[in-house]
Amino acid sequence: MACDAAAGDTAPAAPRPGADTLWQAARADYVLQCAGCHRVDGRGSTPHGIPDFRNSVGAFTQLPAGREYLIRVPGAAYSQLDDAELANVLNWLLRTFSPAQLAAGFQPYTEREVAAARPRRYDDVVPVRHGLARELAALGFALSDYSYGSARKP
């Protein structure tokens, strides 16, 4: 039944964006919010402590704490993205840069999941990352180098 706005009925809700539109929006949000550090191609900058997403970041989804880590890291938790946008970006970057490392039966992040975890930001992300790296190594997954927070001598 068509809505007749002139008769006082409300206009129909705008259709939900299709998968292609969401994918393009996620890529644009990644470029604007994440690529400044992680670069457009996801390679990061090891000398500056910025991890490479390629063939690595998906491993975090092997552990519930790792999955949550991706929401709670400072760059994600403090980003200007709303919860739905952050979920969309996380799904995009995982499937773009690290699909082979995703957990079997990977379920995409949801706005609700992001909203629940995001407020619990880490006081110090470095030991969390190192602990997850040890757990993942025991499962046979290698993460990209992560030197942030390490004492490095010139």
Phi, psi and omega in degrees: 000130181282145177275140178247096183298328181293333181273005177098354177288154178280151178290152179295150178295148177296142179295149176295142178299144178286172182301319180296319179295316178297319180297316179293320178295319179297316179297316179298316178296321177300312181299317183285325188255338190237328188292341177301327177255313185274355179068156184300325181270005176079008187278353178061202179207091184306315180299339180257009177078017180260111185292151176280128178280335189296130177052033183214306191300330179297337180300330180302332181288354177288340182236137176305318180292330177288319177300315179293324178307318182297333176280322191269351178300148185307317182299327178275307185299325182263005182293165178279356180289143173282176186298319179294318179295319179296317177301317180296317179294316178301314179297318180296310185292325178295314181285336180275314189259342188208045183295329182290341182264356181296147177300147175302135181072023180314128175255130180302150174297148178241161176303318181297317179297316180296315181299326181286321186269327189303321181294339181270070184284153181282139171287321179216106185285336187300307180296330177296312180300314181296320177296317177295321179300319178295315179297318181290324177299321179296337177267359179093014180252133177253130175268161176294161179303146181216100184258358181301132179084358178274142175285114181244133178267141181296000000 
